[in-house]
């Protein structure tokens, strides 16, 4: 077998031994090569896949968009992204794609790895075969060898974990880009050197001893190692395994380094938080308890017994024993274990309750108990962990505060009621119960502004009781007040719409405000008919034996903004005209 064939066969072995799916496609998306892992993951044979395109198995971007991206991708581009892949049976699964664009023999190709995220299996056990293929052949590089080396480097560079290849003497041969980043050493600096050369005797000697053990036994070893990188440090989880040549002889090492710096920092932070929590529990007077729901075994710390007023040297071990500590009125509610545990598991919520305990000296204390049922990966958790705290003083103070707040709320409600009544009195005519002139002025201003904004008409009616002074002289002021109330009731009954308003203007004069109305004849007619039906005697009137009204009506249609004072003045002139024409009638003017 000549060198190019051997290289091609070695590269085939490389991609077929990769734990992730390997693929090569051109700028049109046509699949040019795949490994067996891709066939297994997708459910196609290799022959079927080589007749397909990337768009046939991808649930990502549309085919047209992919073509644009592939056409614009520059050689040397590398990227990692997530998308969904479609199997032959139609099912879809998530994958992490690491792809690089390379010029190979003058042709733009895309080399990539597809990792099935549903399994998340550790990859890279076949990387050891790479060193066996490349070792000792640097001098005999041919075009085919350079292509194989470029593909190898691309595959390694697409991996997120750092990959190191060493020969049997521990000399570095290949580093991936991630390996350079994690170790802080470039491939140019590392080639031909050992861990002792790169990291010094303090770290290097221990690393070399582990390497020699792996080379001797052939067993994979996993360890943590911290390296100084720049101004900081990185902690790596390093998986080292031997790689063998074609004869099965150990020829070197493959190291896969996963950055666990953040994980270790989180672990340290959690440990510190746990210590702070224990300290806070002691300082805050929290009594910790731990209850096994299945075995009915209760453990409580010393602070718990101090809260209960009990001797820690005489511990209790069950809920039945704890029941004797609880106030009789609270005991069932505080120790309902099965129902409470079932509800907390179903709702995934925490437990909290306030109840009373009775100490041996007869004193009653209020305590708050809170707990959680921790999740257990292997099944339903059988433990509840929580704490109690004595809240007697705060509870009693809270009850006193609630009582004071309730009293204040009652006082506030009474003040609001009085305020509402006072507000009504300020805007209400005390005799007739309808709006007074002050309220009329406010509403008339609003009505004029609204009419201008909406370009709608507004009507104001000035109303006067005919010969009311003579009515008072003849029948007395009490009957006069009754007549005014009757007229006010009629006006209130016709002011039915939300913005209509009936108001007493002063003495025997009333005003009717009708926003949005330009044909008030029907309303004015109903007022006259309603008063006539009451047949209130008025023998001193020269126009009728019964009480009558004279009305002056002013209708304004914008565009000009109506002026409240002019509206009242013009409606008063219309009223004057109605009186001059004989009273007991209405006169309508328009502007």
Coordinates of C-alpha atoms in Angstrom, one line a residue:
X1 CA 0.0 0.0 0.0
X2 CA 1.5 3.4 -1.0
X3 CA 1.6 6.4 1.3
X4 CA -1.5 8.2 -0.1
X5 CA -3.6 5.1 0.2
X6 CA -2.4 4.5 3.7
X7 CA -3.2 8.1 4.6
X8 CA -6.6 7.8 3.2
X9 CA -7.3 4.5 5.0
X10 CA -5.9 6.0 8.3
X11 CA -8.2 9.0 7.9
X12 CA -11.1 6.7 7.2
X13 CA -10.3 4.9 10.4
X14 CA -10.1 8.2 12.2
X15 CA -13.5 9.5 11.1
X16 CA -15.2 6.1 11.6
X17 CA -13.8 5.8 15.1
X18 CA -15.1 9.3 16.1
X19 CA -17.9 9.1 18.7
X20 CA -19.8 11.9 16.9
X21 CA -21.3 11.9 13.4
X22 CA -18.7 13.2 10.8
X23 CA -19.8 14.6 7.5
X24 CA -18.3 16.5 4.5
X25 CA -20.5 18.5 2.1
X26 CA -19.8 21.0 -0.7
X27 CA -21.1 24.6 -1.2
X28 CA -24.3 23.2 -2.7
X29 CA -25.0 21.1 0.4
X30 CA -24.4 17.8 -1.3
X31 CA -23.1 15.2 1.2
X32 CA -19.7 13.9 0.1
X33 CA -18.7 11.7 3.0
X34 CA -20.1 10.5 6.3
X35 CA -19.0 8.1 9.0
X36 CA -20.9 5.1 10.4
X37 CA -21.9 7.2 13.5
X38 CA -23.8 9.5 11.2
X39 CA -25.5 6.5 9.6
X40 CA -26.5 5.1 13.0
X41 CA -27.7 8.5 14.3
X42 CA -29.8 9.3 11.2
X43 CA -31.0 5.7 10.4
X44 CA -29.7 5.8 6.7
X45 CA -27.1 3.7 5.0
X46 CA -24.0 5.5 3.8
X47 CA -25.1 5.0 0.2
X48 CA -28.4 6.7 0.9
X49 CA -26.8 9.7 2.6
X50 CA -24.3 10.2 -0.2
X51 CA -27.3 10.7 -2.5
X52 CA -28.8 13.4 -0.2
X53 CA -28.1 17.0 0.8
X54 CA -27.8 18.6 4.2
X55 CA -31.2 20.2 3.8
X56 CA -32.7 16.7 3.6
X57 CA -31.7 15.9 7.1
X58 CA -31.7 19.3 8.7
X59 CA -34.6 21.1 10.4
X60 CA -32.7 24.3 10.7
X61 CA -32.6 27.2 8.2
X62 CA -34.4 26.9 4.8
X63 CA -32.4 25.4 1.9
X64 CA -32.2 28.7 0.1
X65 CA -30.8 30.5 3.1
X66 CA -28.2 27.6 3.6
X67 CA -27.0 28.0 0.0
X68 CA -26.4 31.7 0.6
X69 CA -24.5 31.1 3.9
X70 CA -22.4 28.3 2.3
X71 CA -21.5 30.5 -0.7
X72 CA -20.5 33.4 1.6
X73 CA -18.5 31.3 4.1
X74 CA -14.8 32.1 3.9
X75 CA -12.2 29.3 4.1
X76 CA -10.9 28.8 7.6
X77 CA -14.4 29.7 9.1
X78 CA -15.3 27.5 12.1
X79 CA -18.5 27.7 14.1
X80 CA -20.6 25.6 16.5
X81 CA -24.4 25.8 16.7
X82 CA -27.4 23.8 17.7
X83 CA -30.2 22.7 15.5
X84 CA -32.6 19.7 15.0
X85 CA -31.8 16.7 12.7
X86 CA -34.4 14.5 11.1
X87 CA -33.9 10.7 11.0
X88 CA -35.1 8.4 8.3
X89 CA -38.1 7.4 10.4
X90 CA -39.2 11.0 10.6
X91 CA -38.2 11.5 14.2
X92 CA -36.3 14.7 15.2
X93 CA -33.5 14.9 17.7
X94 CA -31.3 17.8 18.8
X95 CA -27.6 18.0 17.7
X96 CA -24.7 20.2 18.3
X97 CA -22.9 21.0 15.0
X98 CA -19.2 21.9 14.9
X99 CA -18.3 22.8 11.3
X100 CA -15.4 24.4 9.5
X101 CA -15.0 25.6 5.9
X102 CA -11.7 24.6 4.2
X103 CA -10.3 24.7 0.7
X104 CA -9.3 21.2 -0.3
X105 CA -7.7 20.6 -3.7
X106 CA -9.1 24.0 -4.9
X107 CA -12.6 23.1 -3.8
X108 CA -14.6 24.6 -0.9
X109 CA -15.6 21.9 1.5
X110 CA -17.4 21.9 4.8
X111 CA -16.2 19.4 7.4
X112 CA -18.2 18.9 10.5
X113 CA -19.1 16.9 13.6
X114 CA -22.7 16.3 14.7
X115 CA -23.1 15.4 18.4
X116 CA -26.4 13.8 19.4
X117 CA -27.3 15.9 22.5
X118 CA -29.9 13.4 23.6
X119 CA -27.2 10.9 24.6
X120 CA -24.3 13.3 25.5
X121 CA -21.9 10.5 25.3
X122 CA -18.3 11.3 25.9
X123 CA -16.4 11.4 22.6
X124 CA -12.8 11.2 21.5
X125 CA -11.8 7.6 22.4
X126 CA -10.7 7.2 18.8
X127 CA -8.4 10.3 18.8
X128 CA -5.4 8.1 19.9
X129 CA -5.4 6.6 16.4
X130 CA -4.4 10.0 15.0
X131 CA -1.0 10.0 16.5
X132 CA -0.2 6.5 15.1
X133 CA -1.1 7.8 11.6
X134 CA 1.0 11.0 11.8
X135 CA 4.0 10.0 14.0
X136 CA 7.3 9.8 12.1
X137 CA 5.9 10.9 8.7
X138 CA 6.4 14.6 8.9
X139 CA 9.4 14.4 6.4
X140 CA 7.3 12.5 3.9
X141 CA 4.4 14.9 3.6
X142 CA 2.7 14.8 0.3
X143 CA -0.3 16.6 -0.9
X144 CA -2.6 13.8 0.3
X145 CA -0.9 13.8 3.8
X146 CA -1.3 17.6 4.1
X147 CA -5.0 17.2 3.3
X148 CA -5.3 14.5 5.9
X149 CA -3.5 16.6 8.5
X150 CA -5.7 19.6 7.7
X151 CA -8.8 17.5 8.1
X152 CA -7.5 16.1 11.4
X153 CA -6.7 19.6 12.7
X154 CA -10.2 20.8 11.6
X155 CA -11.9 17.9 13.5
X156 CA -9.9 18.6 16.6
X157 CA -10.4 22.4 16.4
X158 CA -14.1 21.9 16.1
X159 CA -14.2 20.2 19.5
X160 CA -15.0 22.4 22.6
X161 CA -12.8 20.3 24.9
X162 CA -9.0 20.6 24.6
X163 CA -7.3 17.7 22.8
X164 CA -3.6 16.9 23.3
X165 CA -1.6 14.2 21.4
X166 CA 1.7 13.0 22.8
X167 CA 4.2 10.4 21.8
X168 CA 5.5 7.6 24.0
X169 CA 8.2 9.9 25.5
X170 CA 5.5 12.5 26.4
X171 CA 6.4 15.0 23.7
X172 CA 3.5 17.0 22.4
X173 CA 2.7 16.4 18.8
X174 CA -0.7 18.1 18.2
X175 CA -2.8 20.6 20.2
X176 CA -6.3 21.6 19.3
X177 CA -7.3 25.3 19.5
X178 CA -9.3 24.6 22.7
X179 CA -6.2 22.9 24.1
X180 CA -4.2 26.0 23.4
X181 CA -6.8 28.3 25.0
X182 CA -7.2 26.1 28.1
X183 CA -3.5 25.5 28.8
X184 CA -2.3 29.0 27.8
X185 CA 0.4 27.3 25.5
X186 CA 0.4 27.6 21.8
X187 CA 0.9 24.6 19.5
X188 CA 4.2 26.1 18.3
X189 CA 5.5 26.4 21.8
X190 CA 4.4 22.9 22.8
X191 CA 5.5 20.8 19.8
X192 CA 8.4 18.4 20.8
X193 CA 8.2 19.4 24.5
X194 CA 7.0 17.5 27.6
X195 CA 4.8 18.6 30.5
X196 CA 7.9 19.2 32.5
X197 CA 9.3 21.6 29.9
X198 CA 6.1 23.5 29.7
X199 CA 4.8 23.6 33.2
X200 CA 7.9 23.2 35.3
X201 CA 8.9 20.4 37.7
X202 CA 6.4 21.2 40.4
X203 CA 3.4 20.4 38.2
X204 CA 5.2 18.6 35.3
X205 CA 6.7 15.8 37.5
X206 CA 3.3 14.7 38.9
X207 CA 1.7 14.9 35.4
X208 CA 4.6 12.8 33.9
X209 CA 4.2 10.1 36.6
X210 CA 0.5 9.8 35.6
X211 CA 1.5 9.6 31.9
X212 CA 4.0 6.8 32.6
X213 CA 1.5 4.8 34.6
X214 CA -1.0 5.0 31.7
X215 CA 1.7 4.1 29.1
X216 CA 2.6 1.1 31.3
X217 CA -0.9 -0.2 32.1
X218 CA -2.8 1.0 29.1
X219 CA -5.6 2.1 31.4
X220 CA -7.5 5.4 31.1
X221 CA -7.0 7.8 34.0
X222 CA -9.1 10.9 35.0
X223 CA -7.8 13.6 37.3
X224 CA -8.2 17.3 38.1
X225 CA -5.4 19.7 37.5
X226 CA -5.0 23.5 38.0
X227 CA -2.9 25.5 35.6
X228 CA -1.8 29.1 35.8
X229 CA -3.1 30.8 32.6
X230 CA -2.2 34.4 32.1
X231 CA -3.1 36.3 35.3
X232 CA -5.5 33.6 36.5
X233 CA -5.9 29.9 36.8
X234 CA -8.0 27.2 35.1
X235 CA -9.0 23.9 36.6
X236 CA -9.3 21.1 34.0
X237 CA -10.8 17.6 34.2
X238 CA -8.3 15.6 32.2
X239 CA -9.0 12.2 30.8
X240 CA -5.8 10.5 29.6
X241 CA -5.7 7.3 27.6
X242 CA -3.1 5.4 25.6
X243 CA -3.3 5.3 21.9
X244 CA -2.0 2.3 20.0
X245 CA -0.4 1.8 16.6
X246 CA -1.8 -0.6 14.0
X247 CA -0.1 -3.5 15.7
X248 CA -1.8 -2.7 19.0
X249 CA 1.4 -1.4 20.7
X250 CA 1.0 1.7 22.9
X251 CA 2.5 4.5 20.9
X252 CA 1.6 7.6 22.9
X253 CA -1.1 9.4 24.8
X254 CA -4.4 11.2 24.1
X255 CA -5.6 13.7 26.6
X256 CA -9.0 15.4 26.6
X257 CA -9.3 18.3 28.9
X258 CA -12.6 19.7 30.0
X259 CA -12.7 23.1 31.6
X260 CA -14.4 22.8 35.0
X261 CA -13.2 26.1 36.4
X262 CA -16.7 27.6 36.7
X263 CA -17.9 24.3 38.2
X264 CA -15.2 24.3 40.9
X265 CA -15.9 28.0 41.7
X266 CA -19.6 27.2 42.0
X267 CA -18.8 24.3 44.3
X268 CA -16.6 26.5 46.5
X269 CA -19.3 29.2 46.5
X270 CA -22.0 26.6 47.5
X271 CA -19.7 25.3 50.3
X272 CA -19.3 28.9 51.6
X273 CA -23.0 29.5 51.4
X274 CA -23.7 26.3 53.3
X275 CA -21.3 27.4 56.1
X276 CA -22.9 30.9 56.2
X277 CA -26.3 29.2 56.4
X278 CA -25.3 27.1 59.4
X279 CA -23.9 30.2 61.0
X280 CA -27.0 32.2 60.3
X281 CA -29.2 29.4 61.7
X282 CA -27.2 29.5 64.9
X283 CA -27.2 33.3 65.2
X284 CA -30.8 33.7 64.1
X285 CA -32.1 31.2 66.7
X286 CA -33.3 28.6 64.2
X287 CA -33.8 25.1 65.4
X288 CA -33.1 22.5 62.7
X289 CA -35.1 19.3 62.3
X290 CA -34.8 16.4 59.9
X291 CA -37.7 13.8 59.6
X292 CA -37.7 10.5 57.7
X293 CA -41.2 10.1 56.4
X294 CA -41.0 6.4 55.8
X295 CA -39.3 5.3 59.1
X296 CA -41.0 8.0 61.3
X297 CA -37.6 9.0 62.6
X298 CA -37.1 12.6 63.8
X299 CA -33.8 14.3 64.4
X300 CA -33.5 17.8 66.0
X301 CA -30.5 19.9 66.9
X302 CA -29.8 21.5 70.3
X303 CA -31.3 24.9 69.3
X304 CA -34.6 23.1 68.5
X305 CA -34.7 21.6 72.0
X306 CA -33.9 25.0 73.6
X307 CA -36.9 26.5 71.7
X308 CA -39.1 23.7 72.9
X309 CA -37.8 24.2 76.5
X310 CA -36.6 20.6 76.6
X311 CA -33.4 18.9 77.5
X312 CA -31.3 17.9 74.4
X313 CA -29.9 15.0 76.4
X314 CA -33.4 13.5 76.4
X315 CA -34.1 13.5 72.7
X316 CA -37.4 12.4 71.0
X317 CA -37.4 10.3 67.9
X318 CA -40.9 10.3 66.5
X319 CA -43.9 12.5 65.6
X320 CA -46.0 10.8 68.4
X321 CA -43.5 12.0 70.9
X322 CA -43.4 15.5 69.4
X323 CA -47.2 15.7 69.6
X324 CA -46.9 16.0 73.4
X325 CA -45.0 19.3 73.0
X326 CA -47.8 21.0 71.0
X327 CA -50.8 22.9 72.3
X328 CA -53.9 20.7 72.2
X329 CA -55.8 23.0 69.8
X330 CA -52.9 22.9 67.3
X331 CA -51.6 19.4 67.6
X332 CA -53.5 17.7 64.7
X333 CA -52.9 20.6 62.3
X334 CA -49.2 20.7 63.1
X335 CA -48.5 16.9 62.8
X336 CA -50.6 15.9 59.7
X337 CA -47.7 14.3 58.0
X338 CA -49.0 12.1 55.2
X339 CA -51.5 14.5 53.7
X340 CA -49.0 17.4 53.9
X341 CA -46.2 15.4 52.4
X342 CA -48.4 14.3 49.5
X343 CA -49.5 17.8 48.8
X344 CA -46.0 19.2 48.9
X345 CA -44.8 16.5 46.5
X346 CA -47.6 17.1 44.1
X347 CA -47.4 20.9 44.1
X348 CA -43.6 21.1 44.5
X349 CA -44.0 23.7 47.2
X350 CA -42.5 24.3 50.6
X351 CA -44.2 23.8 53.9
X352 CA -44.9 26.6 56.4
X353 CA -47.1 26.7 59.5
X354 CA -47.4 28.7 62.8
X355 CA -48.6 26.9 65.9
X356 CA -48.3 26.9 69.7
X357 CA -46.1 24.8 71.9
X358 CA -46.4 24.2 75.7
X359 CA -43.2 24.1 77.6
X360 CA -42.7 22.0 80.7
X361 CA -43.2 25.1 82.9
X362 CA -46.7 25.6 81.4
X363 CA -45.7 28.7 79.3
X364 CA -47.1 28.9 75.8
X365 CA -44.9 30.0 72.9
X366 CA -45.7 30.7 69.3
X367 CA -43.4 29.1 66.8
X368 CA -43.1 29.1 63.0
X369 CA -42.0 25.9 61.3
X370 CA -40.9 25.8 57.6
X371 CA -39.7 22.8 55.6
X372 CA -39.0 21.4 52.2
X373 CA -39.0 17.9 50.7
X374 CA -35.7 17.8 48.8
X375 CA -35.7 16.3 45.3
X376 CA -34.1 12.9 44.9
X377 CA -33.0 11.7 41.5
X378 CA -33.6 8.1 42.3
X379 CA -37.3 8.5 43.1
X380 CA -39.7 10.1 45.6
X381 CA -37.9 11.7 48.5
X382 CA -38.7 10.3 51.9
X383 CA -37.2 13.2 53.9
X384 CA -38.5 16.5 55.1
X385 CA -35.9 19.1 56.4
X386 CA -36.9 22.3 58.1
X387 CA -36.5 24.6 61.0
X388 CA -38.5 26.2 63.8
X389 CA -38.1 29.7 65.3
X390 CA -39.7 31.2 68.3
X391 CA -41.9 34.1 67.1
X392 CA -43.9 34.7 70.3
X393 CA -43.0 38.4 70.8
X394 CA -43.3 39.3 67.1
X395 CA -46.6 37.3 66.8
X396 CA -48.2 39.1 69.8
X397 CA -46.9 42.4 68.5
X398 CA -48.3 41.6 65.0
X399 CA -51.7 40.8 66.5
X400 CA -51.7 44.1 68.4
X401 CA -50.7 45.8 65.2
X402 CA -53.6 44.1 63.3
X403 CA -56.0 45.2 66.0
X404 CA -54.7 48.8 65.7
X405 CA -54.8 48.6 61.9
X406 CA -58.4 47.4 62.0
X407 CA -59.4 50.2 64.3
X408 CA -57.6 52.7 62.0
X409 CA -59.4 51.2 59.0
X410 CA -62.8 51.7 60.6
X411 CA -61.9 55.3 61.5
X412 CA -60.7 55.9 57.9
X413 CA -63.8 54.4 56.5
X414 CA -65.9 56.7 58.7
X415 CA -63.8 59.7 57.6
X416 CA -64.3 58.8 54.0
X417 CA -68.0 58.4 54.5
X418 CA -68.2 61.8 56.2
X419 CA -66.0 63.3 53.4
X420 CA -68.3 61.9 50.7
X421 CA -71.3 63.3 52.5
X422 CA -69.6 66.7 52.9
X423 CA -68.5 66.6 49.2
X424 CA -72.1 66.0 48.2
X425 CA -73.3 68.8 50.4
X426 CA -70.8 71.2 48.8
X427 CA -72.0 70.4 45.3
X428 CA -75.7 69.8 46.1
X429 CA -78.6 72.1 46.6
X430 CA -79.8 71.4 50.2
X431 CA -83.5 72.1 49.5
X432 CA -84.1 70.2 46.2
X433 CA -81.2 67.6 46.3
X434 CA -80.1 68.4 42.8
X435 CA -76.8 70.0 41.8
X436 CA -76.1 73.5 43.0
X437 CA -74.7 76.4 41.0
X438 CA -71.1 75.6 42.0
X439 CA -71.5 72.1 40.5
X440 CA -73.2 73.5 37.5
X441 CA -70.3 75.9 36.8
X442 CA -67.8 73.0 36.9
X443 CA -69.9 70.7 34.6
X444 CA -70.7 73.5 32.2
X445 CA -67.0 74.2 31.7
X446 CA -66.3 70.5 31.0
X447 CA -69.3 70.3 28.6
X448 CA -68.1 73.3 26.6
X449 CA -64.5 71.8 26.3
X450 CA -65.9 68.4 25.3
X451 CA -68.2 69.9 22.8
X452 CA -65.3 71.8 21.2
X453 CA -63.0 68.7 21.1
X454 CA -65.7 66.4 19.6
X455 CA -67.4 69.1 17.5
X456 CA -70.7 68.3 19.1
X457 CA -73.6 70.6 20.1
X458 CA -74.4 71.6 23.7
X459 CA -77.7 72.9 25.0
X460 CA -78.4 75.0 28.1
X461 CA -82.0 75.6 29.3
X462 CA -82.8 78.4 31.8
X463 CA -86.0 77.7 33.7
X464 CA -88.1 80.0 35.9
X465 CA -91.3 79.2 37.9
X466 CA -93.9 81.7 36.7
X467 CA -95.1 84.2 39.3
X468 CA -93.3 82.3 42.1
X469 CA -93.3 85.4 44.5
X470 CA -97.1 85.5 44.2
X471 CA -97.2 81.8 44.9
X472 CA -95.2 82.2 48.1
X473 CA -97.4 85.2 49.2
X474 CA -100.5 83.2 48.6
X475 CA -99.6 79.7 49.9
X476 CA -96.6 80.3 52.2
X477 CA -93.0 79.5 52.0
X478 CA -93.5 75.8 53.0
X479 CA -95.7 75.2 50.0
X480 CA -93.2 77.2 47.9
X481 CA -90.4 74.9 49.0
X482 CA -92.6 71.9 48.1
X483 CA -93.3 73.4 44.6
X484 CA -89.5 73.9 44.0
X485 CA -88.8 70.3 45.0
X486 CA -91.5 69.1 42.6
X487 CA -90.0 71.1 39.7
X488 CA -86.5 69.8 40.6
X489 CA -87.8 66.2 40.6
X490 CA -89.2 66.7 37.1
X491 CA -85.9 68.1 35.8
X492 CA -83.9 65.3 37.4
X493 CA -86.2 62.8 35.7
X494 CA -85.6 64.2 32.2
X495 CA -81.8 64.5 32.7
X496 CA -81.3 60.8 32.1
X497 CA -78.1 60.5 30.1
X498 CA -74.7 60.2 31.9
X499 CA -73.7 63.8 31.2
X500 CA -77.1 65.5 31.5
X501 CA -77.4 67.7 34.6
X502 CA -80.3 69.4 36.4
X503 CA -79.2 72.2 38.7
X504 CA -80.8 74.9 40.9
X505 CA -79.5 78.2 39.7
X506 CA -80.9 80.3 42.5
X507 CA -84.3 81.1 44.0
X508 CA -87.0 79.8 41.6
X509 CA -84.5 79.5 38.7
X510 CA -83.2 76.2 37.4
X511 CA -80.7 75.2 34.7
X512 CA -80.8 72.1 32.5
X513 CA -77.5 71.1 30.8
X514 CA -77.8 68.8 27.8
X515 CA -74.4 68.0 26.2
X516 CA -74.6 66.6 22.6
X517 CA -78.2 67.6 22.1
X518 CA -79.3 70.0 19.3
X519 CA -83.1 69.2 19.3
X520 CA -84.3 69.9 22.9
X521 CA -88.0 70.3 22.0
X522 CA -89.0 66.8 23.1
X523 CA -87.3 67.2 26.5
X524 CA -88.9 70.6 27.0
X525 CA -92.3 69.2 26.1
X526 CA -91.9 66.4 28.7
X527 CA -91.1 68.9 31.4
X528 CA -94.3 70.9 30.7
X529 CA -96.4 67.7 30.5
X530 CA -95.0 66.3 33.7
X531 CA -95.7 69.6 35.6
X532 CA -99.2 69.8 34.2
X533 CA -99.9 66.3 35.4
X534 CA -99.1 67.4 39.0
X535 CA -101.8 70.1 38.8
X536 CA -100.2 72.2 41.5
X537 CA -102.7 75.1 42.2
X538 CA -101.6 78.7 41.6
X539 CA -104.6 81.0 41.8
X540 CA -102.4 84.1 41.8
X541 CA -101.0 83.3 38.3
X542 CA -102.4 85.3 35.4
X543 CA -101.6 82.6 32.8
X544 CA -103.0 79.4 34.4
X545 CA -104.8 78.2 37.5
X546 CA -101.9 75.8 38.0
X547 CA -98.1 76.2 38.5
X548 CA -96.3 76.7 35.1
X549 CA -92.7 77.3 33.9
X550 CA -91.0 79.6 31.4
X551 CA -87.9 78.2 29.6
X552 CA -85.2 79.9 27.6
X553 CA -83.0 77.5 25.6
X554 CA -79.7 78.1 23.9
X555 CA -78.3 75.6 21.5
X556 CA -74.6 76.0 20.3
X557 CA -73.0 74.0 17.6
X558 CA -69.1 74.4 17.3
X559 CA -66.6 75.0 15.5
X560 CA -66.0 77.8 17.9
X561 CA -65.4 76.8 21.5
X562 CA -68.5 77.6 23.6
X563 CA -68.1 80.1 26.4
X564 CA -70.0 79.0 29.6
X565 CA -70.8 82.6 30.6
X566 CA -72.2 83.5 27.2
X567 CA -74.3 80.3 27.1
X568 CA -75.9 81.2 30.4
X569 CA -76.4 84.8 29.3
X570 CA -78.0 83.8 26.0
X571 CA -80.3 81.3 27.6
X572 CA -81.3 84.0 30.1
X573 CA -82.2 86.2 27.2
X574 CA -84.3 83.4 25.7
X575 CA -86.0 83.1 29.0
X576 CA -86.7 86.8 29.1
X577 CA -88.3 86.5 25.6
X578 CA -90.5 83.6 26.8
X579 CA -91.7 85.7 29.7
X580 CA -92.3 88.7 27.3
X581 CA -94.4 86.5 25.0
X582 CA -96.8 85.5 27.8
X583 CA -95.0 82.9 30.0
X584 CA -95.9 79.2 30.3
X585 CA -93.8 78.4 27.2
X586 CA -90.2 77.9 25.9
X587 CA -88.1 79.8 23.5
X588 CA -85.2 78.2 21.6
X589 CA -82.3 80.2 20.2
X590 CA -79.4 78.7 18.2
X591 CA -75.9 79.9 17.5

